[in-house]
Short mmCIF file of C-alpha atoms in Angstrom, two decimals:
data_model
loop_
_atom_site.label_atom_id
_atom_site.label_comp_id
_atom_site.label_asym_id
_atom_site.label_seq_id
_atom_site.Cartn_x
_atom_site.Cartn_y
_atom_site.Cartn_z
CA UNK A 1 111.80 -94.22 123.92
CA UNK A 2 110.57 -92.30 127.29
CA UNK A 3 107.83 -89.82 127.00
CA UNK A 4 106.84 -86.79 129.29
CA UNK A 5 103.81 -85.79 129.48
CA UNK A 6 103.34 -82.21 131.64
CA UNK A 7 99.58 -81.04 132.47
CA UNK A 8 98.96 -77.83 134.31
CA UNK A 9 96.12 -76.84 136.20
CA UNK A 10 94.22 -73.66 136.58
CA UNK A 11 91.88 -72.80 138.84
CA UNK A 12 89.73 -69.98 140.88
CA UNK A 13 86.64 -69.94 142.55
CA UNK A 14 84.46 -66.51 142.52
CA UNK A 15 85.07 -65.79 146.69
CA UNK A 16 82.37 -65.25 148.81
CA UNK A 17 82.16 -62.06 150.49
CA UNK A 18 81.68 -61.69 154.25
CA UNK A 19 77.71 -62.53 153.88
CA UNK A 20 75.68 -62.29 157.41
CA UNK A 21 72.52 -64.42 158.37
CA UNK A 22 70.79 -60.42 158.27
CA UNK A 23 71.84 -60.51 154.84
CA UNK A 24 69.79 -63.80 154.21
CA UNK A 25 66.45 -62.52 151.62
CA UNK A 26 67.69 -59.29 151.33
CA UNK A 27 70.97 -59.35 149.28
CA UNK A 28 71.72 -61.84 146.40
CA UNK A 29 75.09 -60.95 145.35
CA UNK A 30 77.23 -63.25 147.10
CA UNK A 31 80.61 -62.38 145.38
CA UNK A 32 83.75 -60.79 146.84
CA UNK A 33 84.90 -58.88 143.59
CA UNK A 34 87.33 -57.04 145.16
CA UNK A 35 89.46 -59.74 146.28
CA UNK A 36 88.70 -61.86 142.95
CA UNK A 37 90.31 -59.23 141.36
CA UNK A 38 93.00 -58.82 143.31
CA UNK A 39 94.18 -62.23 143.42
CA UNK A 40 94.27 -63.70 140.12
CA UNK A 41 95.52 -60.13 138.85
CA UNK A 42 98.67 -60.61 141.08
CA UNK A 43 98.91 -64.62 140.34
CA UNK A 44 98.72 -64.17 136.66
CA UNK A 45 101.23 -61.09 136.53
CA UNK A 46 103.23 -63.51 138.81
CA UNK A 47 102.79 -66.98 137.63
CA UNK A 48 100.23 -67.40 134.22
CA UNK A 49 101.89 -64.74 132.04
CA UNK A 50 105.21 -65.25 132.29
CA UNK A 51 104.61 -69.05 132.23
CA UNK A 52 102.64 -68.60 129.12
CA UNK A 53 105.72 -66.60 128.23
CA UNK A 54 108.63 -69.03 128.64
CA UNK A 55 106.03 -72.32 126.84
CA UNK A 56 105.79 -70.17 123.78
CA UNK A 57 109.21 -69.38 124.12
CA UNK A 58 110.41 -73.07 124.46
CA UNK A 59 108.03 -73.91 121.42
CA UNK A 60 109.22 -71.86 119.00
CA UNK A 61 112.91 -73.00 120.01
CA UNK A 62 112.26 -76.72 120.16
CA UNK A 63 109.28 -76.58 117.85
CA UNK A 64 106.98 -80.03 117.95
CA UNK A 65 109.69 -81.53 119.92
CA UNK A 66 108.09 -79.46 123.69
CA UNK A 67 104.43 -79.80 124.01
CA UNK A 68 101.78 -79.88 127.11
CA UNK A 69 98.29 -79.81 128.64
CA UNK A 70 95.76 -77.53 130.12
CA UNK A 71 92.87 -78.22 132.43
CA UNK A 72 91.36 -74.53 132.74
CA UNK A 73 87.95 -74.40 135.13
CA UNK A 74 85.02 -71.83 133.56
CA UNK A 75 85.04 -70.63 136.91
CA UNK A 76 89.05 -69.38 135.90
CA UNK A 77 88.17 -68.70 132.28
CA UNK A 78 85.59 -66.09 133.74
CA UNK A 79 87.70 -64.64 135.89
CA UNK A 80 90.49 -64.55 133.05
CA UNK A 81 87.90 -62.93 130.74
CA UNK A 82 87.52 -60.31 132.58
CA UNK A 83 90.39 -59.07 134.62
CA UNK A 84 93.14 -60.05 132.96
CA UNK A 85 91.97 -60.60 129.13
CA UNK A 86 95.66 -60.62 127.95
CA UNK A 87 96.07 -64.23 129.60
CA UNK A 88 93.55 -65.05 127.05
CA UNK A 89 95.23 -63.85 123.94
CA UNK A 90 98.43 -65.37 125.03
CA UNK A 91 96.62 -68.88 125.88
CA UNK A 92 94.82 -68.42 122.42
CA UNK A 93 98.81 -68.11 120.81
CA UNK A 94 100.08 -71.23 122.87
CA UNK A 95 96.51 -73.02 121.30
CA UNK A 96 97.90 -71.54 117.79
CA UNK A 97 101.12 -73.50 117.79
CA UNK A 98 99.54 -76.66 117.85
CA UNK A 99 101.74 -77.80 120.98
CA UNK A 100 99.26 -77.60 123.87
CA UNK A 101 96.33 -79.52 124.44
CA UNK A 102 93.44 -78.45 126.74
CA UNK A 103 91.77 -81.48 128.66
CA UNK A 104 87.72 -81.35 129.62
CA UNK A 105 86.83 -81.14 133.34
CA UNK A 106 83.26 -79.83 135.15
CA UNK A 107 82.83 -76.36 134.90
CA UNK A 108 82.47 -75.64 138.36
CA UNK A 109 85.52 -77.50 138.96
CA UNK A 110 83.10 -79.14 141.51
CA UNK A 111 82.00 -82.34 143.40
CA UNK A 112 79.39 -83.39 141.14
CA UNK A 113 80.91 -86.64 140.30
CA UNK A 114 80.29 -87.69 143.62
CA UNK A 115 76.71 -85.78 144.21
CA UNK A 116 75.10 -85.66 141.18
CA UNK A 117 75.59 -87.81 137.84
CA UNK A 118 73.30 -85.39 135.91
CA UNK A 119 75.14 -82.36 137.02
CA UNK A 120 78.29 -83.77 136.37
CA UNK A 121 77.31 -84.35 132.31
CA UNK A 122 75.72 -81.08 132.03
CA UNK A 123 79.10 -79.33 133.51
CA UNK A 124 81.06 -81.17 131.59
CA UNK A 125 79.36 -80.46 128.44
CA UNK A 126 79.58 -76.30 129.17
CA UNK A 127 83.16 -76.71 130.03
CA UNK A 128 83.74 -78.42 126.58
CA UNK A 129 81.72 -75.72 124.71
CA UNK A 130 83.51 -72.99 126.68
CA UNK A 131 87.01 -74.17 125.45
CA UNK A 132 86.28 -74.67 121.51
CA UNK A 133 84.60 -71.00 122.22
CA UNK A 134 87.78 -70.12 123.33
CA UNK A 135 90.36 -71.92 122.01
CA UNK A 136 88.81 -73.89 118.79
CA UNK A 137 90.04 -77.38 120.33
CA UNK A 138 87.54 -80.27 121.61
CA UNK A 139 88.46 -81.66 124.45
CA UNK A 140 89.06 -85.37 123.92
CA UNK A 141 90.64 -86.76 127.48
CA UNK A 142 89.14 -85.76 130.56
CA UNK A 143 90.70 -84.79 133.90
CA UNK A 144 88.17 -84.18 136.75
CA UNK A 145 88.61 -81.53 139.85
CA UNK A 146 91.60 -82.39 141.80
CA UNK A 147 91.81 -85.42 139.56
CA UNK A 148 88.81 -87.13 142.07
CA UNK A 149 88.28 -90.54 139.96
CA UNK A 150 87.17 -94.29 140.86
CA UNK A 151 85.19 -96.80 138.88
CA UNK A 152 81.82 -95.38 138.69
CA UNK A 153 83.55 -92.25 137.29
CA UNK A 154 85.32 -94.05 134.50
CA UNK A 155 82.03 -95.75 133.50
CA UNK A 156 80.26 -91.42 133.09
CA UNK A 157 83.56 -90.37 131.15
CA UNK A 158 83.74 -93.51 128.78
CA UNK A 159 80.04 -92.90 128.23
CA UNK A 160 80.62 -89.20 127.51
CA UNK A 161 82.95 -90.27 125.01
CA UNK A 162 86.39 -89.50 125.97
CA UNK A 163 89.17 -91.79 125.36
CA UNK A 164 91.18 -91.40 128.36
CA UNK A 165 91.21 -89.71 131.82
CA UNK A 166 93.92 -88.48 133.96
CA UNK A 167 94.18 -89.17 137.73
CA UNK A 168 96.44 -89.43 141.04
CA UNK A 169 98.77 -92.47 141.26
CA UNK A 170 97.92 -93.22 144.76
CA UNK A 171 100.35 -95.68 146.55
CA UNK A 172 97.05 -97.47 148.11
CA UNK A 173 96.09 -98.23 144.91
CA UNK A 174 98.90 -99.14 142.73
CA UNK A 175 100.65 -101.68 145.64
CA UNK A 176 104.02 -102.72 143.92
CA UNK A 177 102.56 -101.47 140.57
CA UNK A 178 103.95 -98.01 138.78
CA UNK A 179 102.41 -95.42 137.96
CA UNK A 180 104.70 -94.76 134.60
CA UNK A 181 102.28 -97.11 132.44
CA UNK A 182 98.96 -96.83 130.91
CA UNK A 183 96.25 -98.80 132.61
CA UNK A 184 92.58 -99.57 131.95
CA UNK A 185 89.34 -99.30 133.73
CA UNK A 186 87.78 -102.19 134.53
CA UNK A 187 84.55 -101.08 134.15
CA UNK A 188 84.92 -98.95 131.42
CA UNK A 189 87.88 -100.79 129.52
CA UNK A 190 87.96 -98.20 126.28
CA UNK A 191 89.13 -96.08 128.36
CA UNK A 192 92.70 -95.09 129.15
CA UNK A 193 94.14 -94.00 132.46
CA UNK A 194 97.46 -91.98 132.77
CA UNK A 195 98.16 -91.55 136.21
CA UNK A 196 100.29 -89.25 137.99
CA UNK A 197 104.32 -89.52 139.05
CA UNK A 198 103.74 -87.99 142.60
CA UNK A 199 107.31 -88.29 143.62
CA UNK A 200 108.61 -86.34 140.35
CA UNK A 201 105.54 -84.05 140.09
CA UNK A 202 106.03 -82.85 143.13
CA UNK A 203 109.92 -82.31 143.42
CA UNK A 204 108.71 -79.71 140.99
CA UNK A 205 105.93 -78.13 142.46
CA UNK A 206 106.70 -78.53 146.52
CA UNK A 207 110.33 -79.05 146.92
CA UNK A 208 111.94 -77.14 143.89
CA UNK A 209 113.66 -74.86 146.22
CA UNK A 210 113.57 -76.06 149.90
CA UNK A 211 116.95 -75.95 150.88
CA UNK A 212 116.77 -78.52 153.21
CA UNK A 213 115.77 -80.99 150.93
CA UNK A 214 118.33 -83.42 150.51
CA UNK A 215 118.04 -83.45 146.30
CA UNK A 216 118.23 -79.40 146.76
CA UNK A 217 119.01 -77.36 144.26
CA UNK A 218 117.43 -79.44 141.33
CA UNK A 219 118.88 -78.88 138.22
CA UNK A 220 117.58 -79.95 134.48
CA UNK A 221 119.84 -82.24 133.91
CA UNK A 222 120.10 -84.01 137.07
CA UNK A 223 115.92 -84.07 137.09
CA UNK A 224 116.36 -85.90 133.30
CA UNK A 225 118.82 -88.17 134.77
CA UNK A 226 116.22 -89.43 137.15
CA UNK A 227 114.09 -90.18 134.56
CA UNK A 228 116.24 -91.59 132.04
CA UNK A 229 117.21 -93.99 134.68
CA UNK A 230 113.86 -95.01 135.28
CA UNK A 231 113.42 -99.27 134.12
CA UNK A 232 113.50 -99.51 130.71
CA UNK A 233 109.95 -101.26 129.96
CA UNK A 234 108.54 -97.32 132.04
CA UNK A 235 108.06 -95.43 129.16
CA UNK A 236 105.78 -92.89 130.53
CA UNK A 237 106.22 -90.25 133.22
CA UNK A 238 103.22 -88.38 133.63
CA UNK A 239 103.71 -84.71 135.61
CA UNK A 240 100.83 -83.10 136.75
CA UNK A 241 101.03 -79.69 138.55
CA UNK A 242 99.16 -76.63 139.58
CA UNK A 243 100.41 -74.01 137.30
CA UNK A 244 100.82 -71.64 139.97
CA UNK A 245 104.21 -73.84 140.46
CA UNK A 246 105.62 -71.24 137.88
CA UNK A 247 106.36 -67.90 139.65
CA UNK A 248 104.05 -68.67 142.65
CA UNK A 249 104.69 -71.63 144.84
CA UNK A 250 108.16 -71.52 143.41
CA UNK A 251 109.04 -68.00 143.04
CA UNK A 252 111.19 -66.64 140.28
CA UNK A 253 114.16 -66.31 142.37
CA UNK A 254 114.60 -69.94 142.33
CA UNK A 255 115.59 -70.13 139.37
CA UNK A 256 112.15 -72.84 138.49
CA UNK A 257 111.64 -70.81 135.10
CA UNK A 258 115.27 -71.55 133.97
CA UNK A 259 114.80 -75.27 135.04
CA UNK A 260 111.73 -75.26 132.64
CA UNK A 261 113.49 -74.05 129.91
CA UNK A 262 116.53 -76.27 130.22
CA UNK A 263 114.69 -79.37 130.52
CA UNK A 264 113.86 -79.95 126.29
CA UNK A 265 117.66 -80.04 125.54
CA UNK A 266 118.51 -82.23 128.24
CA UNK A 267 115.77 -84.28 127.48
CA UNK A 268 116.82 -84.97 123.49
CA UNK A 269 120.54 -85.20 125.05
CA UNK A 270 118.93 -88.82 126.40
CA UNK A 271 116.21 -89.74 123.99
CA UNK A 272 113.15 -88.52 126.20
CA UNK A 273 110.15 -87.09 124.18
CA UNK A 274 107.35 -84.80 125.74
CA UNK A 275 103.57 -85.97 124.25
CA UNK A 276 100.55 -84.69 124.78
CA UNK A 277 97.60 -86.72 126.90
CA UNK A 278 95.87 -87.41 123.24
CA UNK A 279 99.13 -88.25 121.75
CA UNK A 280 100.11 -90.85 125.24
CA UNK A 281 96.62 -92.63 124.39
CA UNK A 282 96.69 -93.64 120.73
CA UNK A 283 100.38 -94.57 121.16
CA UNK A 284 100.37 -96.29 124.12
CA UNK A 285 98.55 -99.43 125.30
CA UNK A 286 97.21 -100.66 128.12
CA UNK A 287 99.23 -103.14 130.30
CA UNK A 288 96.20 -104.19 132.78
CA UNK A 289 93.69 -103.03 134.35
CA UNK A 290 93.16 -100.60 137.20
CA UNK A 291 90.27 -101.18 139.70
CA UNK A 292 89.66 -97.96 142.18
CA UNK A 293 86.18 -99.21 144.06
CA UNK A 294 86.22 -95.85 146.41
CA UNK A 295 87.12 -92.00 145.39
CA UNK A 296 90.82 -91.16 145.00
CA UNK A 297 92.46 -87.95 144.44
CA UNK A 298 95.63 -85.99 144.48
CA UNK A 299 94.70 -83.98 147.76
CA UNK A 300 96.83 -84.22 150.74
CA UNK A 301 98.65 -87.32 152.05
CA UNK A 302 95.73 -89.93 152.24
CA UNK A 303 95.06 -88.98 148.66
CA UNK A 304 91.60 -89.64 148.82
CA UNK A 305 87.82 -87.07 149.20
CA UNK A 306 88.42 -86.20 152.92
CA UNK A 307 89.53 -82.60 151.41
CA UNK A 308 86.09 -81.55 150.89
CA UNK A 309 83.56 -84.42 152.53
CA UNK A 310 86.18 -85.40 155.79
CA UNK A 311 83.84 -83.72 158.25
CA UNK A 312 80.35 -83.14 159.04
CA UNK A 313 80.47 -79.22 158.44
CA UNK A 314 81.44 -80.38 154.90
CA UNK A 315 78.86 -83.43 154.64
CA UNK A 316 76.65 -81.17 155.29
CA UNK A 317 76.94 -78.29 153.20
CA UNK A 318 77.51 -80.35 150.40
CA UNK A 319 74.84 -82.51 150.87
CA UNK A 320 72.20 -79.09 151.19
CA UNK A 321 73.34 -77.76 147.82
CA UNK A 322 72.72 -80.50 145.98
CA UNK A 323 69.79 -81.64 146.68
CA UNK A 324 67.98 -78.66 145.04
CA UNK A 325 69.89 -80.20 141.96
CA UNK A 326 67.20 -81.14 139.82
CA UNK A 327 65.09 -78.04 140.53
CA UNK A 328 67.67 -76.00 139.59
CA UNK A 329 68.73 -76.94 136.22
CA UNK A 330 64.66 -76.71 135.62
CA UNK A 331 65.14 -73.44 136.17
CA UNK A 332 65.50 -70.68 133.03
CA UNK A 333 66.88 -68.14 135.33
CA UNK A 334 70.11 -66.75 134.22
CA UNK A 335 71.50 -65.92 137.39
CA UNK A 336 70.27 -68.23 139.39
CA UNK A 337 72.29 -70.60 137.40
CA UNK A 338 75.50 -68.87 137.35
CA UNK A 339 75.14 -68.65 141.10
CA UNK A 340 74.13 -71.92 141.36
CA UNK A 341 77.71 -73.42 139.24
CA UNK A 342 79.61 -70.72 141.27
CA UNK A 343 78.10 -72.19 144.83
CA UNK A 344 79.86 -75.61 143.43
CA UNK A 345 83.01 -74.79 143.67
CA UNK A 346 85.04 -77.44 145.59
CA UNK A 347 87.06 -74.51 147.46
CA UNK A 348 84.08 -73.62 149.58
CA UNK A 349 84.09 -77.09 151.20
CA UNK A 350 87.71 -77.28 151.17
CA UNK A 351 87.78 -74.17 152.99
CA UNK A 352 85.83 -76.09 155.73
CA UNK A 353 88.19 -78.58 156.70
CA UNK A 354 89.23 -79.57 160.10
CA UNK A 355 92.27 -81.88 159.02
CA UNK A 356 95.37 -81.46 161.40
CA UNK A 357 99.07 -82.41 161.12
CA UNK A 358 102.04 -82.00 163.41
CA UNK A 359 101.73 -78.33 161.52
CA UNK A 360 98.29 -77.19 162.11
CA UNK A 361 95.45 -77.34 159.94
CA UNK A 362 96.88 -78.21 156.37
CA UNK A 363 94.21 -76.05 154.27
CA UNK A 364 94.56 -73.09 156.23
CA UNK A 365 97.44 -71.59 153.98
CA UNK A 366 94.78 -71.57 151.17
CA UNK A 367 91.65 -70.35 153.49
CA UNK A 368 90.19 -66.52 153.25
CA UNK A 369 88.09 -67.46 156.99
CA UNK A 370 89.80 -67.76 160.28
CA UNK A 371 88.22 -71.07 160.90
CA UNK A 372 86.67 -73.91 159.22
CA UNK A 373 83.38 -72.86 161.31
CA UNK A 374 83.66 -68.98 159.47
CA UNK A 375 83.86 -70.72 156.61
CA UNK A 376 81.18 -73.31 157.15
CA UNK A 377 78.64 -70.50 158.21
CA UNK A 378 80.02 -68.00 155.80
CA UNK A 379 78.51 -70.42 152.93
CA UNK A 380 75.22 -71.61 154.66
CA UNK A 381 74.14 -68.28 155.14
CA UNK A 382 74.47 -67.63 150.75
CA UNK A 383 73.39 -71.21 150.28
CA UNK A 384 69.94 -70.35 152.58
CA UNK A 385 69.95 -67.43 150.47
CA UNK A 386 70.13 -69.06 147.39
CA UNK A 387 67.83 -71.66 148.31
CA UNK A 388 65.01 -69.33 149.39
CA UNK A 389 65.37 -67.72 145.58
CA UNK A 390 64.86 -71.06 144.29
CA UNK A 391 62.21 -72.20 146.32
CA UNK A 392 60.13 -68.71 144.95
CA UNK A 393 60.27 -70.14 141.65
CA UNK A 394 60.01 -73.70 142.31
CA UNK A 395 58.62 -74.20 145.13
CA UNK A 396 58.98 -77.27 147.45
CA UNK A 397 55.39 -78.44 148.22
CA UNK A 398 55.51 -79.62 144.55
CA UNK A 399 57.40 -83.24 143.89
CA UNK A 400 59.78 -83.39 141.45
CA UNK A 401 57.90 -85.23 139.31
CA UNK A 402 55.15 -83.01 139.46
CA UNK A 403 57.37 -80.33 138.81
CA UNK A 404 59.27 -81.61 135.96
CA UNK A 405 55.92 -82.74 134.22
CA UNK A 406 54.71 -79.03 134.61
CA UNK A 407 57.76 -77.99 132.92
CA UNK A 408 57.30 -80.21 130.10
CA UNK A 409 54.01 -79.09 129.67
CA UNK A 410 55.12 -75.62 129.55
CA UNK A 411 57.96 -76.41 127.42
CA UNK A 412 55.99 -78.37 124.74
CA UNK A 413 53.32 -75.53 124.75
CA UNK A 414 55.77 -72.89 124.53
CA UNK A 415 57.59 -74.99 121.02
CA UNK A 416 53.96 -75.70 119.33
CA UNK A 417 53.25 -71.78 119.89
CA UNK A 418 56.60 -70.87 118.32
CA UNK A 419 55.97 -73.73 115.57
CA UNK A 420 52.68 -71.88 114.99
CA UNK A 421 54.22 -68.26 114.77
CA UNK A 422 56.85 -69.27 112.14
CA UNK A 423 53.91 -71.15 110.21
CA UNK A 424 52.30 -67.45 110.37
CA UNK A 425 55.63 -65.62 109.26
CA UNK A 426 55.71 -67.91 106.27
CA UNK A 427 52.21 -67.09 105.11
CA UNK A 428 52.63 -63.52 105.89
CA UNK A 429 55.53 -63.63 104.07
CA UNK A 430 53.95 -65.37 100.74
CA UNK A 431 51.13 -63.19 100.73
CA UNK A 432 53.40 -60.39 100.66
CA UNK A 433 55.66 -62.03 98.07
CA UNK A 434 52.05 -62.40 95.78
CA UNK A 435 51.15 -59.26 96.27
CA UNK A 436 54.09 -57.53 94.99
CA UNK A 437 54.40 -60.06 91.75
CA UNK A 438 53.72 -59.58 88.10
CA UNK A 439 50.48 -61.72 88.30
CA UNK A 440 48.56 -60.21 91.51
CA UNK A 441 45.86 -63.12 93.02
CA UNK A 442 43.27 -60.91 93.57
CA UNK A 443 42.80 -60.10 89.78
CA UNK A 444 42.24 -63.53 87.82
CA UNK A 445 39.66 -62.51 85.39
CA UNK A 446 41.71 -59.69 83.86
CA UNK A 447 44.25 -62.44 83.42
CA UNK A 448 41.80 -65.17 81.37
CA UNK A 449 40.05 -62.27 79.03
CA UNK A 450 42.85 -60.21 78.03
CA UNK A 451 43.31 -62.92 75.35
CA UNK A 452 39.42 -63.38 74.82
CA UNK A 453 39.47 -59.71 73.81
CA UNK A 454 42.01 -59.61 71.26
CA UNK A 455 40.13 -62.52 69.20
CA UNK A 456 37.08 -60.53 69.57
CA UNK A 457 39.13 -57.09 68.23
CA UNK A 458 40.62 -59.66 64.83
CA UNK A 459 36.77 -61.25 64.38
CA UNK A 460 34.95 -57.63 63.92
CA UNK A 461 37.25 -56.45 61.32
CA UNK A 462 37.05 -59.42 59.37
CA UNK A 463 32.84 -58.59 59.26
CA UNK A 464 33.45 -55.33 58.40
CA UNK A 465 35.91 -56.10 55.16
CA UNK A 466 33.05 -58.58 53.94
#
């Protein structure tokens, strides 16, 4: 039997707001609220909620037949938290029905993968923490941002414990092979890979309704026939999609929401079931190994890390912010670390690209600068900035080394004083507790003579009678 498996993604980065080198030391708030508002308000009252809407609806008419996956950035849950809460509750009922999964990914939904191994463990970790805090599920397959893997990234997610991980299936890499199996890492060979139908996904997502496509207008069952008609030995077609495809990129006019809903019956109609990433991996095995020595992703045509680290602007940039890394997550400060995961963000770098095609720059469309330059200088002048409040605390004329050792020191000093205070509470607290009982400490003799003096009461009567 053929299985579906659908994964959405959701995503936003905090905007920067128009920040000037004059601004550099004297401002720290780096954050464009008004437009972060504004735009995932009007994509969630577009796209999220009345997504949200038609899954539940579709679950409780096909019940555990319809199920899918989530891969939600903190970044987005933050965002979601605050401006549009009711996203939230309705994610929380989709969580309820037992028919979505959410998948683990870095926090930041940022580069750290590539920059920073240590980074990339702690973000995963507060992601992880931030959906059971949420949604009450542990994440147990991992998808990373803009499903960036290769081998030395399977070798950090088997080690973190995850028993699968989704990713592009990238022509270059699969040769003759298809991408509608489950494959293995060689390096890390525990671990599962489930790698995206581009062709399919995408007919979905960028082609839905372009009329002058020549498979225009899609319909359910036409899309089903395409699958069902698929070799016999591919039993898995994996679709993977931002979730703005719902309302956004393909706007309700187009009739995508009715193509959602249609596709369950169509699907039973030819014996194709829809499984969850978790549900994929402990059915499914593994028919071979899939080696991917350099970075792949599902960005743009060349599928690869040019997105963010094609040009020197973005080289740059991304190599200045991380390597105050280390100091960083040293640090205690609150806000220096939420600024400091916010700064991560992939967008900013993706913003900075200089990539052309016979159209023009192809991340323009998603770019609040005019150029890749505004956007390039834009960020340096909050990363100097942010670096300058980092260096006050840490400052760079001491190593690392030194620096962590410090820290250690303080840290060790700090537990052995709070050791020594709850040692304190404790015999504060039994003193009291002494005190206030039916035998009080500081009167012992009275205890040992009150019997003493009865004896002495019975002896002198006994004289007397004689």
């Amino acid at each position: 039997m053929k299985a579906i498996c659908f994964y959405f993604q959701i995503h936003q980065p905090f905007r920067l707001k128009n920040y000037r080198f004059f601004d550099i030391g004297n401002d720290h708030y780096y954050y464009d609220d008004f437009a972060n508002d504004e735009i995932i308000t009007r994509i969630a009252q577009r796209s999220y909620l009345p997504a949200n809407a038609m899954l539940l609806d579709m679950i409780k008419q096909y019940g555990k037949k319809f199920k899918v996956a989530f891969s939600i950035s903190g970044t987005a849950l933050e965002q979601l938290e605050v401006y549009v809460p009711e996203f939230i509750e309705s994610m929380k009922e989709l969580a309820d029905t037992g028919c979505v999964e959410f998948l683990s990914e870095t926090y930041a939904h940022s580069l750290s993968s590539l920059e920073d191994p240590d980074e990339f463990v702690a973000q995963v970790k507060d992601h992880d923490k931030k959906i059971y805090q949420l949604f009450g599920q542990h994440p147990k397959v991992f998808r990373n941002t803009e499903l960036i893997y290769d081998d030395d990234i399977s070798a950090m997610v088997q080690s973190m414990g995850f028993k699968g991980v989704i990713t592009e299936g990238a022509k270059h890499i699969l040769g003759w092979k298809s991408p509608n199996y489950v494959y293995a890492s060689p390096v890390a060979p525990k671990l599962k890979l489930l790698l995206k139908n581009s062709k399919l996904s995408d007919d979905i997502s960028f082609r839905f309704s372009n009329p002058q496509w020549a498979s225009y207008p899609l319909t359910a069952d036409k899309y089903i026939d395409w699958i069902a008609a698929l070799p016999e030995e591919e039993q898995l077609v994996n679709l993977f999609m931002n979730y703005e495809t719902f309302g956004e990129m393909q706007p309700r006019e187009s009739g995508i929401f009715e193509f959602m809903k249609a596709l369950p019956r169509f699907a039973a109609e030819r014996g194709i079931e829809f499984l969850t990433p978790s549900e994929v991996i402990a059915k499914m095995k593994p028919v071979g190994e899939m080696p991917v020595m350099h970075p792949i992703s599902w960005a743009d045509e060349a599928r690869d890390t040019s997105a963010w680290l094609g040009n020197t602007l973005q080289q740059e940039a991304v190599k200045k912010l991380y390597s105050i890394g280390e100091r960083v997550r040293l640090c205690q400060d609150r806000r220096i670390k939420q600024d400091w995961y916010y700064l991560q963000a992939s967008d900013h770098f993706f913003y900075m690209s200089t990539k052309h095609n016979d159209d023009g720059n192809v991340h323009s469309h998603y770019s609040p600068y005019d150029s890749p330059y505004t956007a390039f200088t834009n960020y340096m002048n909050v990363l100097s900035d942010f670096m300058i409040r980092v260096e006050e605390q840490y400052p760079e004329s001491i190593d690392n080394e030194e620096l962590n050792a410090l820290l250690l020191t303080i840290r060790n000093q700090s537990n052995e004083i709070s050791q020594l205070n709850r040692e304190v509470e404790m015999l504060r607290n039994n003193i009291v507790k002494d005190t206030t009982g039916d035998f009080p400490v500081d009167e012992p003799v009275k205890e040992v003579k009150k019997p003493a003096k009865k004896t002495a009461k019975k002896t002198t009567k006994k004289v007397a009678k004689n």
